[in-house]
PDB file of C-alpha atoms in Angstrom:
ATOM      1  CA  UNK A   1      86.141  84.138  99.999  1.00  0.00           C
ATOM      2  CA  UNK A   2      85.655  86.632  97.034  1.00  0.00           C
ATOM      3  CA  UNK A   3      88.581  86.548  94.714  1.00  0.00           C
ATOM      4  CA  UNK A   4      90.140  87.484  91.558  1.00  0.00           C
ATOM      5  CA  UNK A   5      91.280  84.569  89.264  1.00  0.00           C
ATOM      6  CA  UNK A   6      93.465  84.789  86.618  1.00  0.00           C
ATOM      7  CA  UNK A   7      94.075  81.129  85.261  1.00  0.00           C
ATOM      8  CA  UNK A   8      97.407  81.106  83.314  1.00  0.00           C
ATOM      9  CA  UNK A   9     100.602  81.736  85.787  1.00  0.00           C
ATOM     10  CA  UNK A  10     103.180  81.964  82.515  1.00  0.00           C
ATOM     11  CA  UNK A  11     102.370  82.333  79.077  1.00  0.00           C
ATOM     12  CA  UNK A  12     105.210  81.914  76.286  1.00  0.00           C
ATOM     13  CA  UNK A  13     104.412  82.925  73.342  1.00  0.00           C
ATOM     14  CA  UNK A  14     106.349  84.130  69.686  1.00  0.00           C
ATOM     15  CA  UNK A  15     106.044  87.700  68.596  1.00  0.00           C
ATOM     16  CA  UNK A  16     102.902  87.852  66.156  1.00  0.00           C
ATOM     17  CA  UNK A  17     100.785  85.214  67.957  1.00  0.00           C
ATOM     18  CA  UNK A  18      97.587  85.878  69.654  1.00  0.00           C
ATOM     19  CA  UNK A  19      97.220  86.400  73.312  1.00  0.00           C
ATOM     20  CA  UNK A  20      94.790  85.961  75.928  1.00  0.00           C
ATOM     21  CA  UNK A  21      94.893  85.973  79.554  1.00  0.00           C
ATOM     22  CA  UNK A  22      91.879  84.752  81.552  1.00  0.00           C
ATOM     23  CA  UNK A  23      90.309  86.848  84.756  1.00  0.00           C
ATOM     24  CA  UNK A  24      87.554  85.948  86.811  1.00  0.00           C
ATOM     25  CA  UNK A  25      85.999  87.515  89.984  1.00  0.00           C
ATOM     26  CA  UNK A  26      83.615  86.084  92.612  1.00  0.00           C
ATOM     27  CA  UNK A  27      82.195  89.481  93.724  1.00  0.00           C
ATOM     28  CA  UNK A  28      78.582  89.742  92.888  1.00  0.00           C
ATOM     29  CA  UNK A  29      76.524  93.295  92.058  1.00  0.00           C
ATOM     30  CA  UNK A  30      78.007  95.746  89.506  1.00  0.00           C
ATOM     31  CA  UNK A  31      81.987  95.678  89.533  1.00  0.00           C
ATOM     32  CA  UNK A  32      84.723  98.228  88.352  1.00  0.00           C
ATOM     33  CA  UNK A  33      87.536  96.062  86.065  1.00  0.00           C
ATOM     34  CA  UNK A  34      91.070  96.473  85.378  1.00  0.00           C
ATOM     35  CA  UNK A  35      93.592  95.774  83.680  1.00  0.00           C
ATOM     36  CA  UNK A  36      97.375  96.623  84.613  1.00  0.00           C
ATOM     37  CA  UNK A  37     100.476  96.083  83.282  1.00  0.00           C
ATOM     38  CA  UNK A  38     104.270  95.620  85.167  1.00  0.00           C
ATOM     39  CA  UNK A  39     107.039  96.308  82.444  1.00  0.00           C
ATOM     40  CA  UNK A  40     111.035  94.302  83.612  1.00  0.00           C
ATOM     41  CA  UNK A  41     112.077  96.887  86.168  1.00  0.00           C
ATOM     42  CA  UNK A  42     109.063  99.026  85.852  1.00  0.00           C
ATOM     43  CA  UNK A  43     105.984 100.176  87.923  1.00  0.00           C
ATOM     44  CA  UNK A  44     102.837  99.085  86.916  1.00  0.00           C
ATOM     45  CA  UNK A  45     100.726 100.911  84.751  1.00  0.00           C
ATOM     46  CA  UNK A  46      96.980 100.956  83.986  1.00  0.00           C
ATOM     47  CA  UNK A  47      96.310  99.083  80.594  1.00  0.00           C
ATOM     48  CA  UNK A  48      92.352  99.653  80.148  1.00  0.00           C
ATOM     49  CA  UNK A  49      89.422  99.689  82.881  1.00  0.00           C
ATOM     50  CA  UNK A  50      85.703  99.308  82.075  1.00  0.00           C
ATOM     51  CA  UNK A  51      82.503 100.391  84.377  1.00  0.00           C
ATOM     52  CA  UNK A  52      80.028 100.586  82.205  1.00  0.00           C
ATOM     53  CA  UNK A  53      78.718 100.618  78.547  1.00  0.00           C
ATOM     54  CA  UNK A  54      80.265  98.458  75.823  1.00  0.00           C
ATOM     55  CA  UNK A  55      81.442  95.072  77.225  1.00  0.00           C
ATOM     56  CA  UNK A  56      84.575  95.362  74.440  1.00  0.00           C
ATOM     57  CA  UNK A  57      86.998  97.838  76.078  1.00  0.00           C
ATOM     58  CA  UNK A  58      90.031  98.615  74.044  1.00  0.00           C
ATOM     59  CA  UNK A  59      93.018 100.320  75.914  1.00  0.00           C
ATOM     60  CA  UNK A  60      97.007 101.438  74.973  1.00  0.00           C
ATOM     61  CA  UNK A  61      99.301  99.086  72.700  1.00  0.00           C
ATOM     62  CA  UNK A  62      96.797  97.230  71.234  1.00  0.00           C
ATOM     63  CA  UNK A  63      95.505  95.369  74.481  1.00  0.00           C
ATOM     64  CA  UNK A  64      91.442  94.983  74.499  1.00  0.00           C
ATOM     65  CA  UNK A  65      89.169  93.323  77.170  1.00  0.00           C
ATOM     66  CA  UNK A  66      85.700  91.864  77.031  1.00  0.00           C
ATOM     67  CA  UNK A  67      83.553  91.725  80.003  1.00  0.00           C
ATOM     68  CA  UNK A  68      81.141  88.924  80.465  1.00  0.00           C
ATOM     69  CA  UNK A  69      78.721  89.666  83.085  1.00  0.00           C
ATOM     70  CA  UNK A  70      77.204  86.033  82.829  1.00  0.00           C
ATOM     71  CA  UNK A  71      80.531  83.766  83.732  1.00  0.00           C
ATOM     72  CA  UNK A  72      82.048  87.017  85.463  1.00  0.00           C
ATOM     73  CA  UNK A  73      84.722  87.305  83.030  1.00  0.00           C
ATOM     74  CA  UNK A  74      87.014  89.972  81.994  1.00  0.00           C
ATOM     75  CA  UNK A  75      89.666  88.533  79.526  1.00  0.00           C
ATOM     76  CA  UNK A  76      92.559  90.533  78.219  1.00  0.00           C
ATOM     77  CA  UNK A  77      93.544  89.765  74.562  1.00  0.00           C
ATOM     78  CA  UNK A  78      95.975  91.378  71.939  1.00  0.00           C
ATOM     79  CA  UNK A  79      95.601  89.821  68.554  1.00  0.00           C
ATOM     80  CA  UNK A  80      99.796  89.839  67.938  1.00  0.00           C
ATOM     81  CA  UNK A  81     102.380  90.288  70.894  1.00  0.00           C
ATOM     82  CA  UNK A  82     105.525  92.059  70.186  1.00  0.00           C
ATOM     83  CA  UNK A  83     108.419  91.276  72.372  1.00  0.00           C
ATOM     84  CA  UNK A  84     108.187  94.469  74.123  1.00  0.00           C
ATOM     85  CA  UNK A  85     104.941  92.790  75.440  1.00  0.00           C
ATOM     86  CA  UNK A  86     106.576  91.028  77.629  1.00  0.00           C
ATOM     87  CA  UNK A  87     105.733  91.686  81.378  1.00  0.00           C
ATOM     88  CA  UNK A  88     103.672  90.862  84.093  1.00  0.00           C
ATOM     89  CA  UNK A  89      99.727  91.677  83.580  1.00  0.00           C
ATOM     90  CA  UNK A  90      97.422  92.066  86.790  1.00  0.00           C
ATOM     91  CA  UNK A  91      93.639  92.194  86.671  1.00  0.00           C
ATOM     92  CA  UNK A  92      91.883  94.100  89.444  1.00  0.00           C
ATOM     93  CA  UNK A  93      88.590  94.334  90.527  1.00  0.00           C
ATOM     94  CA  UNK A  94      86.535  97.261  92.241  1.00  0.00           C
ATOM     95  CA  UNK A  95      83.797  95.724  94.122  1.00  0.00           C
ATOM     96  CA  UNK A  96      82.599  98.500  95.842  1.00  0.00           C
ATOM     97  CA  UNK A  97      83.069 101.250  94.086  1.00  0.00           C
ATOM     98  CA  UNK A  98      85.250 102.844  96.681  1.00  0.00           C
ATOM     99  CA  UNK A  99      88.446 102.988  94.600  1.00  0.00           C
ATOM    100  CA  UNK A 100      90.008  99.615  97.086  1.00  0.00           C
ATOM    101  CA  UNK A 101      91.488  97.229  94.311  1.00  0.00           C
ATOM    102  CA  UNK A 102      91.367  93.522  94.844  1.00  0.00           C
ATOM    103  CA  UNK A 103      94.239  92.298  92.352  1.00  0.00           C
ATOM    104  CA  UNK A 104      94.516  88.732  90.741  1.00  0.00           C
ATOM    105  CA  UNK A 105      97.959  86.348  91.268  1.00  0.00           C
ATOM    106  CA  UNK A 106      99.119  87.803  87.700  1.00  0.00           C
ATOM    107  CA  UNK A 107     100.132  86.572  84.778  1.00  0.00           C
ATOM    108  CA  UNK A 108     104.057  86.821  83.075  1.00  0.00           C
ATOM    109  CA  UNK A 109     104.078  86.721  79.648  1.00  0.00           C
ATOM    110  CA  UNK A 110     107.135  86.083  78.226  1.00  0.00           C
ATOM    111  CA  UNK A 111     107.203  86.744  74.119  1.00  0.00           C
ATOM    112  CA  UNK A 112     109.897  85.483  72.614  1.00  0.00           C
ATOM    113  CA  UNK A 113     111.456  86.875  69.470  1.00  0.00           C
TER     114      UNK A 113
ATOM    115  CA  UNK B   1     105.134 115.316  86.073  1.00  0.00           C
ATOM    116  CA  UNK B   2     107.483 113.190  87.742  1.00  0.00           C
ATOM    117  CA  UNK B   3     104.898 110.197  89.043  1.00  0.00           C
ATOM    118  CA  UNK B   4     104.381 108.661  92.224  1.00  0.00           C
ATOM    119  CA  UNK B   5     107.986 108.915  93.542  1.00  0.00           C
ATOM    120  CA  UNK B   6     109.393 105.971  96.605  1.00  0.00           C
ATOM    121  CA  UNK B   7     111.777 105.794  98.984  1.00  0.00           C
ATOM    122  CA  UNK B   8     114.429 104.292  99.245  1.00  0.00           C
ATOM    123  CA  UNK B   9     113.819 101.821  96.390  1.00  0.00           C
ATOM    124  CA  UNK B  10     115.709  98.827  97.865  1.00  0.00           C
ATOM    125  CA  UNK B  11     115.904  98.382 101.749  1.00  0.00           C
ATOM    126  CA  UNK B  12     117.733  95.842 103.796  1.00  0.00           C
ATOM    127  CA  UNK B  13     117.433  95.621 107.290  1.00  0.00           C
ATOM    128  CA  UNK B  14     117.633  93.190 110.342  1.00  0.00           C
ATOM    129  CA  UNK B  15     115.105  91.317 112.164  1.00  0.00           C
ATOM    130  CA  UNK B  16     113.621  93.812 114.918  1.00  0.00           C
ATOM    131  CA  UNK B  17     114.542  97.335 112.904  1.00  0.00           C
ATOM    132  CA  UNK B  18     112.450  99.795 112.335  1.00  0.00           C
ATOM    133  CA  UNK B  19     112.028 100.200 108.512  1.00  0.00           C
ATOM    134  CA  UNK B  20     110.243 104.056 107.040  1.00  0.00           C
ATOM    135  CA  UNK B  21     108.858 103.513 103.475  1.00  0.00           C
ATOM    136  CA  UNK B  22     107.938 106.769 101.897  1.00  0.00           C
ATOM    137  CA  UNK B  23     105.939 108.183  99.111  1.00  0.00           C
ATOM    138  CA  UNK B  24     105.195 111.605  97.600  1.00  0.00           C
ATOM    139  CA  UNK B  25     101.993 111.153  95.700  1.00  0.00           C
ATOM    140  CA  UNK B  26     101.002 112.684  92.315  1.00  0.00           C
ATOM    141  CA  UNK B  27     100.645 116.708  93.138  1.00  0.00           C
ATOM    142  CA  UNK B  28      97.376 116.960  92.807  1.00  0.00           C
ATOM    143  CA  UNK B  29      96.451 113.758  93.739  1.00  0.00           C
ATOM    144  CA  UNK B  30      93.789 113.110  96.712  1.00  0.00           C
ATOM    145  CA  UNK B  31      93.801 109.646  97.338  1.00  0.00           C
ATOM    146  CA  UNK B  32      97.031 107.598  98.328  1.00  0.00           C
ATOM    147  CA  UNK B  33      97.316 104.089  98.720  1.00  0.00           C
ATOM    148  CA  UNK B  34      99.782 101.840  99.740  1.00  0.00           C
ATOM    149  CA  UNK B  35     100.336  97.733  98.962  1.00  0.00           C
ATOM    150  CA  UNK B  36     102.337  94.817  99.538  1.00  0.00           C
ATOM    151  CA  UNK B  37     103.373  92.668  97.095  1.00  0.00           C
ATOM    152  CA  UNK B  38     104.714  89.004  98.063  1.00  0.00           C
ATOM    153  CA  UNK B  39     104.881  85.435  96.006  1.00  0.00           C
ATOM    154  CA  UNK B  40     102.795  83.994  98.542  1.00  0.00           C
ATOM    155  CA  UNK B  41      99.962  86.361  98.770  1.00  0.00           C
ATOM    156  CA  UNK B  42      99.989  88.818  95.410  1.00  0.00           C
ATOM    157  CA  UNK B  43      99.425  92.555  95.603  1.00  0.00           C
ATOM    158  CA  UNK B  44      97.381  93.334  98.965  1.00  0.00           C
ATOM    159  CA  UNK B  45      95.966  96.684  99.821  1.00  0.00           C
ATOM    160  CA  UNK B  46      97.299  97.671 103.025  1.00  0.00           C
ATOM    161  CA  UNK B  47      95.612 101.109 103.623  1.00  0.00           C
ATOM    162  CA  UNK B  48      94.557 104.190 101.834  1.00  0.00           C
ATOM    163  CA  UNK B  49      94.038 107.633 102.708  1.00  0.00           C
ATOM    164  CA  UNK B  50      91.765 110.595 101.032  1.00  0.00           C
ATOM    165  CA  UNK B  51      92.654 113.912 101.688  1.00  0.00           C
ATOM    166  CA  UNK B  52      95.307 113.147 104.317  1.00  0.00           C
ATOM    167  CA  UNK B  53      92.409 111.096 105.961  1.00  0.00           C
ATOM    168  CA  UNK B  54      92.933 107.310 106.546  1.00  0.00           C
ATOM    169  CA  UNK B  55      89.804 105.540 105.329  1.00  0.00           C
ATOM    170  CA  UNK B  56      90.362 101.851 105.276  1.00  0.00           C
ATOM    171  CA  UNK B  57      93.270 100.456 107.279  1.00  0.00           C
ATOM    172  CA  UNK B  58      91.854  96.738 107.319  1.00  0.00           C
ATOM    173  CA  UNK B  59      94.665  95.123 105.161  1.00  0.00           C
ATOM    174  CA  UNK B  60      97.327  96.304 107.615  1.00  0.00           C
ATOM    175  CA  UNK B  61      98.421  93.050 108.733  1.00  0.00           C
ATOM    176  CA  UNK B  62      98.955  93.876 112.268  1.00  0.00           C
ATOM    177  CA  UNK B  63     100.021  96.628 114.912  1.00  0.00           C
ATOM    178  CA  UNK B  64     103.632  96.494 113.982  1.00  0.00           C
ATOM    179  CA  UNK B  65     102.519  98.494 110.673  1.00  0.00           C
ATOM    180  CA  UNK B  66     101.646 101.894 111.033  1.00  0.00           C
ATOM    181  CA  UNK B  67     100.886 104.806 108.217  1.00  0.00           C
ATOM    182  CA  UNK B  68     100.605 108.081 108.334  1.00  0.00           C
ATOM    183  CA  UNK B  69      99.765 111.459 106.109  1.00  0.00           C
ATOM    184  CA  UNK B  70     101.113 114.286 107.541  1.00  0.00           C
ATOM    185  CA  UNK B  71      99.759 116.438 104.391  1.00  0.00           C
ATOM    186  CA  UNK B  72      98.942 116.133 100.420  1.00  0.00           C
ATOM    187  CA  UNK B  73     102.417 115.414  99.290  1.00  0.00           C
ATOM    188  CA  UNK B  74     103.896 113.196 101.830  1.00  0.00           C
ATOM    189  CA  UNK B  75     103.154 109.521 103.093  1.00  0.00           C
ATOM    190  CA  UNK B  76     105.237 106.890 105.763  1.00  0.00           C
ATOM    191  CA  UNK B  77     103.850 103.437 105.587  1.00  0.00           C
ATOM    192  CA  UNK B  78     106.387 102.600 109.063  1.00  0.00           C
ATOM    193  CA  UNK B  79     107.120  98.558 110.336  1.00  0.00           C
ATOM    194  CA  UNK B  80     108.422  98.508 113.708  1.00  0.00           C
ATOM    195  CA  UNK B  81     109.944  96.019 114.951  1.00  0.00           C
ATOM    196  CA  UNK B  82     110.208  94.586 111.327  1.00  0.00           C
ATOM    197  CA  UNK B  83     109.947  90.379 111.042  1.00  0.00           C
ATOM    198  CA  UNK B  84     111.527  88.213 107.970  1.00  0.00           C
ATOM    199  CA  UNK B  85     108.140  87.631 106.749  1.00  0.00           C
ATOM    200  CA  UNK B  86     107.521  91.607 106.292  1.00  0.00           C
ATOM    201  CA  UNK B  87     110.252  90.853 102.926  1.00  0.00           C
ATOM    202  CA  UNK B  88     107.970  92.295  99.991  1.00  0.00           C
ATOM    203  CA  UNK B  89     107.516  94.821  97.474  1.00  0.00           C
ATOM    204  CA  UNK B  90     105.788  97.812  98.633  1.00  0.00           C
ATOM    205  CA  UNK B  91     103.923 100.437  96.671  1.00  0.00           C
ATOM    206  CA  UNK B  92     102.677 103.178  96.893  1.00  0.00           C
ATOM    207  CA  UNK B  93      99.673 104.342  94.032  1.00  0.00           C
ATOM    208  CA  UNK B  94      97.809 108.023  94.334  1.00  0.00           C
ATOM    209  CA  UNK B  95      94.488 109.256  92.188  1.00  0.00           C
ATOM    210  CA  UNK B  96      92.839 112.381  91.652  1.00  0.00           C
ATOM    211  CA  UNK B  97      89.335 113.284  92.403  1.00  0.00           C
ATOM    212  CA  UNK B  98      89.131 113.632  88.676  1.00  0.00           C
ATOM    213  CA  UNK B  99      89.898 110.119  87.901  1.00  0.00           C
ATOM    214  CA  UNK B 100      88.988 108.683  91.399  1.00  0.00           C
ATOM    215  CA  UNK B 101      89.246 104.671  89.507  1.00  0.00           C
ATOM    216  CA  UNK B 102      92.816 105.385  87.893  1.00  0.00           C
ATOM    217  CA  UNK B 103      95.523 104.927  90.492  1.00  0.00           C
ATOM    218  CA  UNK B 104      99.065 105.742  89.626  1.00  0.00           C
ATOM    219  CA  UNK B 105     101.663 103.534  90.707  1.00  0.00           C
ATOM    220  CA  UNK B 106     105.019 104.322  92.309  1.00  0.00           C
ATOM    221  CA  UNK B 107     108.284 102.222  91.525  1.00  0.00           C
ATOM    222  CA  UNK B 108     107.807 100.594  94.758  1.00  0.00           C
ATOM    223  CA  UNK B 109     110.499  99.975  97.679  1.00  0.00           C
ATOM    224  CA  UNK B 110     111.820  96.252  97.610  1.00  0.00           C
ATOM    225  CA  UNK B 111     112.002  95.590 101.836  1.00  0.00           C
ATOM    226  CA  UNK B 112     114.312  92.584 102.647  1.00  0.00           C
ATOM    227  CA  UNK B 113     114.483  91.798 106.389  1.00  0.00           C
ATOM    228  CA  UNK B 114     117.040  89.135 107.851  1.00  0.00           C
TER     229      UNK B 114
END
């Protein structure tokens, strides 16, 4: 079945080290990525989203993603977590184009201070 | 703007209740969707409307769910009878025609059934 894979389940980290959470998809043909993010308490919130262009796609607070066409990959990094980072991160994946959202297990990051 | 607003936000009910989730989308907003969110099975689209108009109701798990859009600022996502295994997260996330691939989401409504 077409899926969306994100590898790590919990990631604890220390404020000021590196992070990066995997995502992979199993959809084929051109693909609409996201990335959101679930705060403690919170709703979630869109982090960054490519569709075309530049495979590098920076978004808010420091989070950027690189798509990979070739291993269908669209990894979320930050180069130094805060504690406020700290939260659940989803990738989703438009395979159609028509706006329906299939959303990976999700990652909780837990950054400790 | 005050978001994608839910109700109620927690919900606890029996086994064979009918449960009413609601949702007033972004005003503005066209498109309203609505998902489940469990351990087991993640966040799962459920259905999603555009302008009022359901479009896709294929991840409604069965005929106990229902949803309906009586107009632009108003949505019931309604389980009747409800089961134990209907205990999830529910949200509810609107767009605008504008930004059709950015969907807003709502706190969501936490649904425990006993």
């Amino acid at each position: 079945a077409q899926s969306v894979s994100q590898h790590n389940h919990h990631v604890i980290l220390s404020e000021a080290a590196s992070l990066e959470l995997g995502c992979n998809y199993s959809y084929g043909g051109t693909v609409n990525l996201f990335w959101y993010v679930q705060y403690p308490g919170q709703h979630l919130q869109l982090l960054l989203k490519y569709f075309s262009g530049d495979p590098l796609v920076k978004g808010i607070k420091g989070f950027e993603a690189e798509f990979i066409k070739s291993k269908f990959s669209f990894n979320l990094r930050k180069p130094s977590v805060q504690w406020s980072d700290t939260a659940e991160y989803f990738c989703a994946v438009d395979p159609s184009n028509d706006y329906k959202l299939s959303f990976g297990a999700g990652t909780t990051v837990t950054v400790r201070a | 703007d005050a978001g994608v607003i839910q109700s109620p936000r927690h919900e606890v009910t029996e086994m064979g209740q009918e449960v009413t989730l609601r949702c007033k989308p972004i005003s503005g907003h066209n498109s309203l969707f609505w998902y489940r969110q469990t351990m087991m099975r993640g966040l799962e689209l459920l259905i999603y409307f555009n302008n009022n108009v359901p479009i896709d109701d294929s991840g409604m798990p069965e005929d106990r769910f229902s949803a309906k859009m009586p107009n632009a600022s108003f949505s019931t996502l309604k389980i009747q009878p409800s089961e134990p295994r209907d205990s999830a997260v529910y949200f509810c996330a609107s767009s605008s025609y504008l930004d059709t691939d950015t969907q807003y989401f709502g706190p969501g409504t936490r649904l425990t059934v006993l």
